[in-house]
C-alpha positions as a Markdown table, in Angstrom:
| # | Residue | x | y | z |
|---|---|---|---|---|
| 1 | Unk | 111.2 | 90.6 | 119.5 |
| 2 | Unk | 108.6 | 93.5 | 120.1 |
| 3 | Unk | 106.5 | 91.2 | 122.2 |
| 4 | Unk | 109.5 | 90.2 | 124.3 |
| 5 | Unk | 110.4 | 93.8 | 124.9 |
| 6 | Unk | 106.8 | 94.7 | 125.7 |
| 7 | Unk | 106.5 | 91.7 | 128.1 |
| 8 | Unk | 109.8 | 92.8 | 129.8 |
| 9 | Unk | 108.5 | 96.3 | 130.3 |
| 10 | Unk | 105.2 | 95.0 | 131.6 |
| 11 | Unk | 107.0 | 92.7 | 134.1 |
| 12 | Unk | 109.2 | 95.5 | 135.2 |
| 13 | Unk | 106.2 | 97.8 | 135.7 |
| 14 | Unk | 104.4 | 95.2 | 137.7 |
| 15 | Unk | 107.5 | 94.5 | 139.8 |
| 16 | Unk | 107.8 | 98.3 | 140.6 |
| 17 | Unk | 104.2 | 98.2 | 141.7 |
| 18 | Unk | 104.9 | 95.4 | 144.0 |
| 19 | Unk | 107.9 | 97.0 | 145.6 |
| 20 | Unk | 106.1 | 100.1 | 146.6 |
| 21 | Unk | 106.0 | 98.7 | 150.1 |
| 22 | Unk | 103.3 | 99.5 | 152.9 |
| 23 | Unk | 100.6 | 101.7 | 151.4 |
| 24 | Unk | 97.5 | 103.2 | 152.9 |
| 25 | Unk | 94.2 | 101.5 | 152.3 |
| 26 | Unk | 93.3 | 103.7 | 149.4 |
| 27 | Unk | 96.7 | 103.2 | 147.9 |
| 28 | Unk | 96.2 | 99.5 | 148.2 |
| 29 | Unk | 93.1 | 99.8 | 146.1 |
| 30 | Unk | 95.2 | 101.5 | 143.4 |
| 31 | Unk | 97.7 | 98.8 | 143.7 |
| 32 | Unk | 95.0 | 96.2 | 143.2 |
| 33 | Unk | 93.6 | 98.1 | 140.1 |
| 34 | Unk | 97.2 | 98.3 | 138.8 |
| 35 | Unk | 97.6 | 94.5 | 139.1 |
| 36 | Unk | 94.3 | 93.9 | 137.5 |
| 37 | Unk | 95.4 | 96.1 | 134.7 |
| 38 | Unk | 98.7 | 94.3 | 134.3 |
| 39 | Unk | 97.0 | 91.0 | 134.3 |
| 40 | Unk | 94.5 | 92.3 | 131.7 |
| 41 | Unk | 97.3 | 93.5 | 129.4 |
| 42 | Unk | 99.2 | 90.2 | 129.8 |
| 43 | Unk | 96.0 | 88.1 | 128.9 |
| 44 | Unk | 95.4 | 90.3 | 125.9 |
| 45 | Unk | 98.9 | 89.9 | 124.7 |
| 46 | Unk | 98.7 | 86.2 | 125.2 |
| 47 | Unk | 95.4 | 86.0 | 123.3 |
| 48 | Unk | 96.8 | 88.0 | 120.5 |
| 49 | Unk | 99.9 | 85.7 | 120.3 |
| 50 | Unk | 97.6 | 82.6 | 120.4 |
| 51 | Unk | 95.5 | 84.1 | 117.5 |
| 52 | Unk | 98.5 | 84.1 | 115.2 |
| 53 | Unk | 97.2 | 82.8 | 111.8 |
| 54 | Unk | 98.5 | 79.7 | 110.0 |
| 55 | Unk | 99.1 | 77.3 | 112.9 |
| 56 | Unk | 97.3 | 74.7 | 110.9 |
| 57 | Unk | 99.5 | 75.4 | 107.8 |
| 58 | Unk | 102.7 | 75.1 | 109.8 |
| 59 | Unk | 101.4 | 71.8 | 111.3 |
| 60 | Unk | 100.6 | 70.5 | 107.8 |
| 61 | Unk | 104.1 | 71.5 | 106.6 |
| 62 | Unk | 105.7 | 69.8 | 109.6 |
| 63 | Unk | 103.7 | 66.6 | 109.2 |
| 64 | Unk | 104.4 | 66.5 | 105.4 |
| 65 | Unk | 108.1 | 67.0 | 106.0 |
| 66 | Unk | 108.3 | 64.2 | 108.5 |
| 67 | Unk | 106.9 | 61.9 | 105.8 |
| 68 | Unk | 109.3 | 63.1 | 103.1 |
| 69 | Unk | 111.8 | 60.5 | 102.0 |
| 70 | Unk | 113.5 | 62.6 | 99.3 |
| 71 | Unk | 114.5 | 66.0 | 98.3 |
| 72 | Unk | 111.6 | 66.2 | 95.9 |
| 73 | Unk | 109.2 | 65.2 | 98.7 |
| 74 | Unk | 110.6 | 67.9 | 100.9 |
| 75 | Unk | 110.3 | 70.5 | 98.1 |
| 76 | Unk | 106.7 | 69.4 | 97.5 |
| 77 | Unk | 105.8 | 70.0 | 101.2 |
| 78 | Unk | 107.4 | 73.4 | 101.1 |
| 79 | Unk | 105.8 | 74.3 | 97.8 |
| 80 | Unk | 102.3 | 73.4 | 99.2 |
| 81 | Unk | 103.1 | 75.3 | 102.4 |
| 82 | Unk | 104.1 | 78.4 | 100.3 |
| 83 | Unk | 100.8 | 78.2 | 98.4 |
| 84 | Unk | 98.8 | 77.8 | 101.6 |
| 85 | Unk | 100.7 | 80.7 | 103.3 |
| 86 | Unk | 100.2 | 82.8 | 100.2 |
| 87 | Unk | 96.4 | 82.3 | 100.4 |
| 88 | Unk | 96.6 | 83.1 | 104.1 |
| 89 | Unk | 98.5 | 86.3 | 103.2 |
| 90 | Unk | 95.6 | 87.3 | 101.0 |
| 91 | Unk | 93.1 | 86.5 | 103.7 |
| 92 | Unk | 95.0 | 88.7 | 106.2 |
| 93 | Unk | 95.4 | 91.5 | 103.6 |
| 94 | Unk | 91.7 | 91.6 | 102.9 |
| 95 | Unk | 90.8 | 91.5 | 106.6 |
| 96 | Unk | 93.2 | 94.4 | 107.2 |
| 97 | Unk | 91.5 | 96.5 | 104.5 |
| 98 | Unk | 88.1 | 95.8 | 105.9 |
| 99 | Unk | 86.6 | 98.8 | 107.7 |
| 100 | Unk | 89.5 | 101.2 | 106.9 |
| 101 | Unk | 89.1 | 104.8 | 106.0 |
| 102 | Unk | 89.7 | 105.6 | 102.4 |
| 103 | Unk | 93.1 | 107.2 | 103.2 |
| 104 | Unk | 94.3 | 104.3 | 105.3 |
| 105 | Unk | 93.1 | 101.8 | 102.7 |
| 106 | Unk | 94.9 | 103.7 | 99.9 |
| 107 | Unk | 98.1 | 103.7 | 101.9 |
| 108 | Unk | 97.9 | 100.0 | 102.8 |
| 109 | Unk | 97.3 | 99.1 | 99.1 |
| 110 | Unk | 100.2 | 101.2 | 98.0 |
| 111 | Unk | 102.4 | 99.6 | 100.7 |
| 112 | Unk | 101.4 | 96.1 | 99.6 |
| 113 | Unk | 102.1 | 96.9 | 96.0 |
| 114 | Unk | 105.5 | 98.2 | 97.0 |
| 115 | Unk | 106.1 | 95.1 | 99.0 |
| 116 | Unk | 105.2 | 92.8 | 96.0 |
| 117 | Unk | 107.8 | 94.6 | 93.9 |
| 118 | Unk | 110.4 | 94.0 | 96.7 |
| 119 | Unk | 109.2 | 90.4 | 97.0 |
| 120 | Unk | 109.9 | 89.8 | 93.3 |
| 121 | Unk | 113.4 | 91.3 | 93.5 |
| 122 | Unk | 114.2 | 89.5 | 96.8 |
| 123 | Unk | 113.1 | 86.1 | 95.4 |
| 124 | Unk | 115.2 | 86.6 | 92.2 |
| 125 | Unk | 118.2 | 87.4 | 94.5 |
| 126 | Unk | 117.4 | 84.2 | 96.5 |
| 127 | Unk | 117.3 | 82.2 | 93.4 |
| 128 | Unk | 120.6 | 83.5 | 92.1 |
| 129 | Unk | 122.3 | 83.0 | 95.4 |
| 130 | Unk | 121.2 | 79.5 | 96.1 |
| 131 | Unk | 121.5 | 78.3 | 92.5 |
| 132 | Unk | 125.3 | 79.0 | 92.7 |
| 133 | Unk | 125.6 | 76.5 | 95.6 |
| 134 | Unk | 126.4 | 72.8 | 95.1 |
| 135 | Unk | 123.8 | 70.2 | 96.1 |
| 136 | Unk | 120.1 | 69.6 | 96.0 |
| 137 | Unk | 119.6 | 70.8 | 99.6 |
| 138 | Unk | 119.9 | 74.4 | 98.4 |
| 139 | Unk | 116.6 | 74.1 | 96.5 |
| 140 | Unk | 114.9 | 73.3 | 99.8 |
| 141 | Unk | 116.7 | 76.1 | 101.6 |
| 142 | Unk | 115.6 | 78.6 | 98.8 |
| 143 | Unk | 111.9 | 77.4 | 99.1 |
| 144 | Unk | 112.0 | 77.6 | 102.9 |
| 145 | Unk | 113.3 | 81.3 | 102.7 |
| 146 | Unk | 110.5 | 82.2 | 100.4 |
| 147 | Unk | 107.9 | 80.4 | 102.5 |
| 148 | Unk | 109.2 | 82.2 | 105.6 |
| 149 | Unk | 109.0 | 85.5 | 103.7 |
| 150 | Unk | 105.4 | 85.1 | 102.9 |
| 151 | Unk | 104.5 | 83.6 | 106.3 |
| 152 | Unk | 106.1 | 86.6 | 108.1 |
| 153 | Unk | 104.2 | 89.1 | 106.0 |
| 154 | Unk | 100.9 | 87.3 | 106.7 |
| 155 | Unk | 101.5 | 87.4 | 110.3 |
| 156 | Unk | 102.6 | 91.0 | 110.1 |
| 157 | Unk | 99.3 | 92.0 | 108.4 |
| 158 | Unk | 97.4 | 90.0 | 111.1 |
| 159 | Unk | 99.3 | 91.8 | 113.9 |
| 160 | Unk | 98.6 | 95.2 | 112.3 |
| 161 | Unk | 94.9 | 94.4 | 112.2 |
| 162 | Unk | 94.8 | 92.9 | 115.7 |
| 163 | Unk | 96.5 | 95.9 | 117.2 |
| 164 | Unk | 93.2 | 97.8 | 116.6 |
| 165 | Unk | 91.0 | 95.0 | 118.0 |
| 166 | Unk | 91.0 | 95.3 | 121.8 |
| 167 | Unk | 88.5 | 92.5 | 122.1 |
| 168 | Unk | 91.2 | 89.9 | 121.5 |
| 169 | Unk | 89.8 | 88.7 | 118.1 |
| 170 | Unk | 91.6 | 87.9 | 114.9 |
| 171 | Unk | 91.3 | 91.4 | 113.5 |
């Protein structure tokens, strides 16, 4: 949602620049520079979005799920996806810590420890909630919720690291 709002503001800013009307030659150069800046920001945002980690993991889960013929098969796909995303989360966490000041590193580590406590509590709540439901599909829904939780955190850490990398790399 943050990217959508950013893109809307960028579009609005670019539109305002376009509506300024007839400008003197020197102002036209400023307008051109503004457009180049807008395009640069747009390309950087697109590159950051394209660099979102785990696309291969999501594809693997999708392919596995298409082949699943039973609830157990579906659960197996999601469990493997969870494991893969958990590994990716750790990769993103280590990448984020790399090159940070001691104070920033300490704060990130504490934040991640707090998040792990929350994760444990949240997963316990998910289990209790879905175990009270009738039907085997709820095991799949439970696993998907856990997978999404881990996936979102991995992407969040990647986004945090990438926010400091103006070169458009992966952090």
